[in-house]
Short mmCIF file of C-alpha atoms and ligand atoms in Angstrom, two decimals:
data_model
loop_
_atom_site.label_atom_id
_atom_site.label_comp_id
_atom_site.label_asym_id
_atom_site.label_seq_id
_atom_site.Cartn_x
_atom_site.Cartn_y
_atom_site.Cartn_z
CA MET J 73 14.27 -3.64 -66.97
CA SER J 74 14.22 -0.84 -64.44
CA ASN J 75 15.36 2.59 -65.49
CA PHE J 76 15.65 3.99 -62.14
CA ARG J 77 18.79 6.04 -61.60
CA ASN J 78 19.93 8.05 -58.30
CA ASN J 79 23.43 8.89 -59.40
CA TRP J 80 22.96 11.94 -61.43
CA GLU J 81 25.95 14.38 -62.10
CA ILE J 82 25.63 18.05 -62.98
CA GLU J 83 27.42 17.81 -66.16
CA GLU J 84 24.89 15.26 -67.92
CA VAL J 85 21.94 17.21 -66.49
CA LEU J 86 23.54 20.39 -67.99
CA ASP J 87 24.10 18.44 -71.21
CA LEU J 88 20.25 17.69 -71.31
CA PHE J 89 19.47 21.29 -70.77
CA ASP J 90 21.87 22.06 -73.63
CA LYS J 91 20.31 19.72 -76.10
CA PRO J 92 18.27 21.14 -79.20
CA PHE J 93 14.80 21.78 -77.98
CA ASN J 94 13.01 19.18 -80.21
CA GLU J 95 15.42 16.45 -79.55
CA LEU J 96 15.09 16.87 -75.82
CA LEU J 97 11.23 16.75 -76.02
CA TYR J 98 11.35 13.85 -78.13
CA ASP J 99 13.54 11.79 -75.75
CA ALA J 100 11.25 12.89 -72.73
CA HIS J 101 8.17 11.96 -74.46
CA GLU J 102 9.67 8.47 -75.43
CA VAL J 103 10.51 7.98 -71.60
CA HIS J 104 6.83 9.10 -70.83
CA ILE J 105 5.23 6.67 -73.14
CA GLU J 106 7.33 3.83 -71.89
CA ASN J 107 6.41 4.56 -68.38
CA HIS J 108 3.00 6.03 -68.34
CA LYS J 109 -0.49 5.75 -69.98
CA LYS J 110 -0.59 8.03 -72.91
CA ASP J 111 -2.61 10.98 -73.06
CA MET J 112 -3.68 10.78 -69.28
CA VAL J 113 -3.73 13.46 -66.75
CA GLN J 114 -4.15 13.22 -63.07
CA VAL J 115 -5.96 16.00 -61.51
CA CYS J 116 -5.70 17.21 -57.80
CA THR J 117 -7.84 19.93 -56.23
CA LEU J 118 -6.09 22.28 -53.55
CA LEU J 119 -7.67 23.74 -50.54
CA SER J 120 -6.16 26.20 -48.25
CA ILE J 121 -7.42 24.91 -44.75
CA LYS J 122 -5.52 27.68 -42.93
CA THR J 123 -4.33 30.92 -44.86
CA GLY J 124 -1.74 33.45 -43.79
CA GLY J 125 -0.01 34.43 -40.66
CA CYS J 126 2.98 31.99 -41.43
CA PRO J 127 6.23 32.78 -39.60
CA GLU J 128 8.37 31.68 -42.20
CA ASP J 129 9.86 34.19 -44.52
CA CYS J 130 9.85 32.40 -48.29
CA GLY J 131 10.38 35.33 -50.44
CA TYR J 132 7.76 34.09 -52.93
CA CYS J 133 4.72 33.48 -50.62
CA SER J 134 1.68 35.72 -50.02
CA GLN J 135 1.05 33.99 -46.66
CA SER J 136 4.07 35.11 -44.99
CA ILE J 137 3.82 37.65 -42.15
CA HIS J 138 7.11 38.93 -43.52
CA SER J 139 5.53 40.11 -46.81
CA GLU J 140 4.57 43.67 -47.17
CA ASP J 141 0.76 44.03 -46.43
CA PRO J 142 0.52 40.39 -45.17
CA ILE J 143 -3.02 38.74 -45.93
CA GLU J 144 -5.34 38.12 -43.00
CA ALA J 145 -4.55 35.04 -41.03
CA THR J 146 -7.59 32.59 -40.81
CA PRO J 147 -8.30 30.01 -38.25
CA LEU J 148 -7.94 26.35 -39.22
CA MET J 149 -11.23 25.57 -41.43
CA SER J 150 -14.22 23.62 -39.88
CA LEU J 151 -14.70 20.14 -40.77
CA ASP J 152 -17.95 20.83 -42.33
CA GLU J 153 -16.39 23.48 -44.70
CA VAL J 154 -13.76 20.86 -45.57
CA ARG J 155 -16.50 18.27 -46.59
CA LYS J 156 -18.35 20.78 -48.66
CA GLN J 157 -15.13 21.64 -50.51
CA ALA J 158 -14.19 18.08 -50.97
CA LYS J 159 -17.56 16.92 -52.42
CA LEU J 160 -17.36 19.85 -54.95
CA ALA J 161 -13.90 18.66 -56.03
CA LYS J 162 -15.24 15.21 -56.32
CA GLU J 163 -18.14 16.23 -58.36
CA GLN J 164 -15.86 18.17 -60.75
CA GLY J 165 -13.84 14.93 -61.42
CA SER J 166 -11.02 15.47 -59.09
CA THR J 167 -9.30 12.07 -57.82
CA ARG J 168 -6.97 13.81 -55.25
CA PHE J 169 -7.76 16.37 -52.68
CA CYS J 170 -4.62 18.30 -51.37
CA MET J 171 -5.11 20.42 -48.04
CA GLY J 172 -2.46 23.19 -47.49
CA ALA J 173 -1.85 25.00 -44.30
CA ALA J 174 0.30 28.06 -43.83
CA TRP J 175 2.37 26.66 -40.78
CA ARG J 176 5.98 26.37 -40.14
CA ARG J 177 5.09 23.24 -38.40
CA PRO J 178 1.76 21.83 -37.14
CA SER J 179 1.15 21.40 -33.68
CA ASN J 180 -0.04 17.74 -32.44
CA LYS J 181 -3.56 19.26 -32.00
CA ASN J 182 -3.47 20.55 -35.54
CA ILE J 183 -2.37 17.15 -36.70
CA ASP J 184 -5.67 15.50 -34.84
CA ARG J 185 -7.60 17.89 -36.73
CA VAL J 186 -6.21 17.23 -40.12
CA ILE J 187 -6.30 13.42 -39.50
CA LYS J 188 -10.29 14.10 -39.38
CA MET J 189 -10.09 16.07 -42.72
CA ILE J 190 -8.08 13.09 -44.15
CA ASP J 191 -10.90 10.80 -43.18
CA ILE J 192 -13.45 13.15 -44.91
CA VAL J 193 -11.54 12.96 -48.12
CA HIS J 194 -11.13 9.16 -48.01
CA ASP J 195 -14.95 8.70 -47.21
CA LEU J 196 -15.68 10.56 -50.43
CA GLY J 197 -13.32 7.93 -52.34
CA MET J 198 -10.54 10.49 -53.23
CA GLU J 199 -6.82 10.10 -52.54
CA SER J 200 -5.44 12.50 -49.72
CA CYS J 201 -2.47 14.73 -49.85
CA VAL J 202 -1.45 17.36 -47.31
CA THR J 203 1.22 20.02 -46.98
CA LEU J 204 1.63 21.49 -43.64
CA GLY J 205 5.27 22.44 -43.33
CA MET J 206 7.90 20.66 -41.33
CA LEU J 207 6.99 17.36 -39.58
CA SER J 208 8.65 15.44 -36.57
CA GLU J 209 9.18 11.70 -37.31
CA ASP J 210 6.25 11.07 -34.79
CA GLN J 211 3.78 13.39 -36.54
CA ALA J 212 4.66 11.70 -39.91
CA LEU J 213 3.91 8.14 -38.47
CA ARG J 214 0.49 9.33 -37.06
CA LEU J 215 -0.37 10.78 -40.58
CA SER J 216 0.61 7.55 -42.04
CA LYS J 217 -1.57 5.45 -39.68
CA SER J 218 -4.41 7.76 -40.83
CA GLY J 219 -4.12 6.25 -44.32
CA LEU J 220 -2.77 9.73 -45.90
CA ASN J 221 -1.61 9.04 -49.41
CA TYR J 222 0.78 11.96 -50.12
CA TYR J 223 2.91 14.55 -48.15
CA ASN J 224 3.88 17.62 -50.32
CA HIS J 225 6.96 19.41 -49.20
CA ASN J 226 8.96 21.33 -51.70
CA LEU J 227 12.67 21.80 -51.88
CA ASP J 228 11.87 24.81 -54.09
CA THR J 229 15.26 25.45 -55.66
CA SER J 230 18.92 24.44 -55.28
CA ARG J 231 20.82 24.23 -52.10
CA GLU J 232 22.89 27.14 -53.00
CA HIS J 233 20.15 29.44 -54.07
CA TYR J 234 17.94 28.55 -51.12
CA THR J 235 19.54 30.92 -48.66
CA LYS J 236 18.55 33.77 -51.04
CA VAL J 237 14.75 32.91 -50.97
CA ILE J 238 14.08 31.75 -47.28
CA SER J 239 16.22 32.51 -44.15
CA THR J 240 13.84 31.05 -41.34
CA ARG J 241 14.76 27.32 -42.08
CA ASN J 242 17.49 25.58 -44.02
CA TYR J 243 17.62 22.90 -46.77
CA GLN J 244 18.55 20.29 -44.38
CA ASP J 245 15.11 21.00 -42.46
CA ARG J 246 13.44 20.24 -45.55
CA LEU J 247 15.33 17.07 -46.28
CA ASN J 248 14.63 15.85 -42.76
CA THR J 249 10.90 16.04 -43.22
CA LEU J 250 11.18 14.37 -46.41
CA LYS J 251 13.15 11.55 -44.79
CA TYR J 252 10.30 11.08 -42.06
CA VAL J 253 7.66 11.22 -44.63
CA ARG J 254 9.31 8.59 -46.75
CA LYS J 255 10.17 6.31 -43.71
CA SER J 256 6.51 6.40 -42.59
CA GLY J 257 5.35 5.06 -45.67
CA ILE J 258 3.33 7.95 -46.90
CA LYS J 259 4.13 8.96 -50.67
CA VAL J 260 6.46 11.81 -51.25
CA CYS J 261 5.51 14.87 -53.21
CA SER J 262 8.26 17.37 -53.62
CA GLY J 263 9.41 19.84 -56.35
CA GLY J 264 10.16 23.53 -56.85
CA ILE J 265 9.58 26.80 -58.37
CA LEU J 266 11.09 28.23 -61.35
CA GLY J 267 11.33 32.06 -61.62
CA LEU J 268 13.01 32.72 -58.26
CA GLY J 269 16.11 34.36 -59.90
CA GLU J 270 17.82 31.13 -60.05
CA SER J 271 20.22 30.28 -62.82
CA ARG J 272 20.14 27.05 -65.18
CA ASP J 273 22.74 25.42 -62.92
CA ASP J 274 20.40 25.85 -59.97
CA ARG J 275 17.55 24.19 -61.70
CA ALA J 276 19.76 21.36 -62.57
CA LYS J 277 20.89 20.94 -59.04
CA LEU J 278 17.24 21.14 -57.72
CA LEU J 279 16.45 18.15 -60.09
CA ILE J 280 19.65 16.25 -59.14
CA GLU J 281 18.66 16.66 -55.35
CA LEU J 282 15.05 15.14 -56.11
CA ALA J 283 16.23 12.49 -58.55
CA ASN J 284 19.12 11.33 -56.35
CA LEU J 285 16.96 10.76 -53.16
CA GLU J 286 17.04 7.00 -52.29
CA GLN J 287 13.73 6.57 -53.87
CA HIS J 288 12.27 9.03 -56.39
CA PRO J 289 9.46 11.22 -55.02
CA GLU J 290 6.07 9.64 -56.41
CA SER J 291 5.13 13.18 -57.32
CA VAL J 292 7.14 16.23 -58.42
CA PRO J 293 5.45 19.53 -58.71
CA ILE J 294 7.10 22.03 -61.10
CA ASN J 295 5.64 25.60 -60.34
CA MET J 296 6.16 28.62 -62.14
CA LEU J 297 6.33 31.44 -59.87
CA VAL J 298 3.13 33.21 -59.37
CA PRO J 299 4.30 36.77 -58.70
CA MET J 300 2.44 38.02 -55.59
CA GLU J 301 2.19 41.48 -54.65
CA GLY J 302 4.22 42.49 -51.63
CA THR J 303 6.60 39.64 -51.58
CA ARG J 304 10.28 39.94 -52.27
CA HIS J 305 10.10 38.11 -55.67
CA TYR J 306 7.18 40.08 -56.98
CA SER J 307 9.24 41.97 -59.57
CA ASN J 308 11.42 39.04 -60.73
CA GLU J 309 12.08 38.46 -64.37
CA LYS J 310 9.54 35.81 -65.79
CA ILE J 311 11.20 32.56 -66.61
CA GLU J 312 11.14 31.85 -70.32
CA GLU J 313 8.37 29.34 -71.16
CA LEU J 314 10.87 27.35 -73.23
CA GLU J 315 13.08 26.95 -70.19
CA PHE J 316 9.96 26.02 -68.20
CA ILE J 317 9.24 23.31 -70.82
CA ARG J 318 12.91 22.05 -70.89
CA THR J 319 12.93 21.62 -67.04
CA ILE J 320 9.61 19.55 -67.23
CA ALA J 321 11.32 17.42 -69.89
CA ILE J 322 14.47 16.79 -67.75
CA SER J 323 12.24 15.86 -64.70
CA ARG J 324 10.63 13.31 -66.93
CA ILE J 325 13.96 11.82 -68.16
CA MET J 326 15.49 11.91 -64.68
CA MET J 327 12.53 10.50 -62.69
CA PRO J 328 10.74 8.28 -65.41
CA LYS J 329 8.05 6.69 -63.25
CA THR J 330 7.11 9.90 -61.20
CA TYR J 331 4.04 11.89 -61.72
CA VAL J 332 5.41 15.24 -62.94
CA ARG J 333 2.93 18.05 -62.10
CA LEU J 334 2.51 21.08 -64.21
CA SER J 335 1.69 23.27 -61.09
CA ALA J 336 1.30 26.95 -60.19
CA GLY J 337 1.46 29.45 -62.96
CA ARG J 338 -0.90 27.71 -65.61
CA GLU J 339 -3.11 30.53 -65.50
CA SER J 340 -0.68 32.80 -67.38
CA MET J 341 0.50 30.05 -69.73
CA THR J 342 -0.71 29.65 -73.23
CA GLU J 343 -2.39 26.54 -74.37
CA SER J 344 0.26 25.67 -76.58
CA THR J 345 2.94 25.91 -73.75
CA GLN J 346 0.58 23.70 -71.69
CA ALA J 347 0.45 21.18 -74.54
CA LEU J 348 4.17 21.21 -74.90
CA CYS J 349 4.60 20.49 -71.23
CA PHE J 350 2.15 17.35 -71.46
CA TYR J 351 4.32 16.12 -74.54
CA ALA J 352 7.34 16.61 -72.41
CA GLY J 353 5.98 14.47 -69.74
CA ALA J 354 3.79 16.36 -67.35
CA ASN J 355 0.88 14.23 -66.26
CA SER J 356 -0.75 15.95 -63.47
CA VAL J 357 -2.19 19.41 -62.76
CA PHE J 358 -3.93 21.37 -60.03
CA TYR J 359 -7.60 21.68 -60.84
CA GLY J 360 -9.89 24.23 -59.92
CA GLU J 361 -10.25 27.88 -60.01
CA GLU J 362 -7.99 28.49 -56.92
CA LEU J 363 -4.53 27.22 -55.83
CA LEU J 364 -3.86 28.31 -52.21
CA THR J 365 -4.34 32.25 -52.53
CA ALA J 366 -3.57 32.52 -56.29
CA PRO J 367 -5.93 32.02 -59.22
CA ASN J 368 -5.77 28.98 -61.40
CA VAL J 369 -7.24 27.87 -64.80
CA SER J 370 -11.27 27.11 -64.29
CA VAL J 371 -12.42 23.51 -64.57
CA GLU J 372 -14.42 24.44 -67.63
CA LYS J 373 -11.24 25.82 -69.52
CA ASP J 374 -9.26 22.88 -68.33
CA ARG J 375 -11.81 20.22 -69.57
CA GLU J 376 -11.94 22.02 -72.88
CA LEU J 377 -8.18 21.93 -73.34
CA PHE J 378 -7.97 18.25 -72.27
CA SER J 379 -10.61 17.66 -74.85
CA LYS J 380 -9.00 19.61 -77.78
CA LEU J 381 -5.52 17.75 -76.85
CA GLY J 382 -7.40 14.31 -76.79
CA MET J 383 -6.48 13.91 -73.08
CA LYS J 384 -8.43 12.11 -70.42
CA ILE J 385 -8.63 12.60 -66.88
CA GLU J 386 -7.37 9.58 -64.77
CA GLY J 387 -10.20 7.78 -62.90
CA ASP J 388 -12.80 9.90 -64.51
CA ASN J 389 -15.22 7.46 -65.99
CA ASN J 390 -18.12 9.63 -66.49
CA PRO J 391 -17.00 13.20 -67.88
CA GLU J 392 -20.53 14.14 -69.28
CA LYS J 393 -22.03 13.89 -65.77
CA LYS J 394 -19.96 16.66 -64.08
CA PRO J 395 -22.23 19.68 -63.07
CA SER J 396 -19.37 22.03 -63.65
CA LEU J 397 -19.52 21.83 -67.36
CA THR J 398 -20.58 25.05 -69.19
CA LYS J 399 -24.02 25.10 -70.69
CA LYS J 400 -22.45 25.32 -74.06
CA VAL J 401 -20.53 22.18 -73.66
CA GLN J 402 -23.43 20.34 -72.14
CA LYS J 403 -25.67 21.27 -75.01
CA LYS J 404 -22.92 19.99 -77.43
CA ILE J 405 -22.83 16.57 -75.63
CA HIS J 406 -26.72 16.64 -75.66
CA ASN J 407 -26.84 17.20 -79.38
CA LEU J 408 -24.14 14.58 -80.11
CA LYS J 409 -26.36 11.89 -78.25
CA LEU J 410 -29.25 12.97 -80.35
CA ILE J 411 -27.30 12.38 -83.47
CA SER J 412 -25.88 9.04 -82.56
N1 SAM K 52 3.62 25.90 -45.58
C1 SAM K 52 3.89 24.75 -46.32
C2 SAM K 52 5.19 24.67 -46.92
O1 SAM K 52 5.63 25.65 -47.20
O2 SAM K 52 5.66 23.42 -47.07
C3 SAM K 52 2.68 24.27 -47.29
C4 SAM K 52 2.23 25.37 -48.09
S1 SAM K 52 3.20 26.08 -49.28
C5 SAM K 52 2.28 27.55 -49.93
C6 SAM K 52 3.42 24.92 -50.73
C7 SAM K 52 4.36 25.27 -51.67
O3 SAM K 52 3.66 26.28 -52.73
C8 SAM K 52 5.51 25.95 -51.55
O4 SAM K 52 6.55 25.07 -51.14
C9 SAM K 52 5.87 26.66 -52.76
O5 SAM K 52 6.73 25.70 -53.60
C10 SAM K 52 4.50 26.61 -53.48
N2 SAM K 52 4.26 28.11 -53.69
C11 SAM K 52 3.98 29.13 -52.66
N3 SAM K 52 3.76 30.33 -53.26
C12 SAM K 52 4.13 30.29 -54.49
C13 SAM K 52 4.07 31.24 -55.66
N4 SAM K 52 3.91 32.38 -55.50
N5 SAM K 52 4.40 30.68 -56.98
C14 SAM K 52 4.44 29.32 -56.91
N6 SAM K 52 4.51 28.41 -56.19
C15 SAM K 52 4.36 29.01 -54.95
C1 DTB K 53 2.86 22.87 -55.03
O1 DTB K 53 3.97 22.63 -55.53
N1 DTB K 53 2.26 23.92 -55.49
C2 DTB K 53 0.87 24.02 -54.81
C3 DTB K 53 1.03 23.03 -53.89
N2 DTB K 53 2.18 22.28 -54.06
C4 DTB K 53 0.70 23.13 -52.31
C5 DTB K 53 0.72 25.52 -54.07
C6 DTB K 53 1.07 26.53 -55.14
C7 DTB K 53 0.75 27.97 -54.39
C8 DTB K 53 0.75 29.05 -55.47
C9 DTB K 53 0.49 30.34 -54.81
C10 DTB K 53 -0.75 30.57 -54.01
O2 DTB K 53 -1.89 30.07 -54.30
O3 DTB K 53 -0.63 31.12 -53.05
FE1 SF4 K 54 4.78 29.57 -44.87
FE2 SF4 K 54 4.75 27.66 -46.74
FE3 SF4 K 54 4.32 30.33 -47.35
FE4 SF4 K 54 6.69 29.53 -46.81
S1 SF4 K 54 5.47 28.80 -48.47
S2 SF4 K 54 5.64 31.33 -46.02
S3 SF4 K 54 6.24 27.90 -45.19
S4 SF4 K 54 3.03 29.00 -46.00
#
């Protein structure tokens, strides 16, 4: 029986937010294990292929030219560098490689270059994802023909709160790109950020926008705001971790088959918070020391956490062969082999 729904109403989502915490997590966990393999996590490495100089004014982003003291803009990365970084990600056990560019929208020439990068990722046997800003219908089709697996394009927050965060584009622009991506056959990755000064109502409405799409996004990243110096949201009050975990649980309940990605902000989270997110239904993370411009948890720390939690990386058949393991962990594995 399919448990797909795309007719969520605000009252019932707010009721979910109001549930006792343990009951909500228990319900979300049940939905999770009915729809996904238990204790598995999918990992995706991010690479910024074009950093900074973005004309959009997203109030949270270090790459916007509107932030105070903007970071230096780089040209589009060379194919050789992309190959090098993608190889490294593969060696570290990543199965998906996501390339991000600080563009409002890519030019057709940019799309030609990105298609060559997508080929590199596929040649290495990884799934591809790109996030390049707004697309035209034709550009989405061209990316689809290249075999691109996922396009990431976040709604970020509710329609109502959006204008307080970004003024250079509107919600409908975002939805249009998502429509072209879906129509082209590329899988949709779309989520949001918590900690933008939004209310619980806004969080519920963001999830409703995503869950009430004709088809649920195959992947929903839930980011915790990483406060970046010089941006308008730098001094925001931090979102409570329990509220963050609740939002993950409700995403899982509303979009049972979707990969819910515990995204930016893990670097400042305790292991226990992350563990609760996984229990609540998160089954994907960004993997590797860097997100786009912000730091992320190291591969070694993540592997240790997954091991402590008895979780396995999807598609990772040979964990002890990874060159990025710390000397200490390598020695432990070696000693265990000697004993057995
Ligand atoms: N320029 C493209 C766009 O906006 O779609 C792609 C790159 S953009 C950096 C990708 C996403 O990262 C944003 O939509 C936003 O949700 C997230 N993001 C950016 N800065 C962040 C921050 N400081 N904390 C958390 N998430 C952030
Ligand atoms: C998403 O939802 N989060 C990622 C990815 N999609 C591209 C990006 C997070 C960026 C965090 C801030 C930075 O690294 O600049
Ligand atoms: Fe540009 Fe994307 Fe950053 Fe917005 S989030 S300023 S569109 S790079």
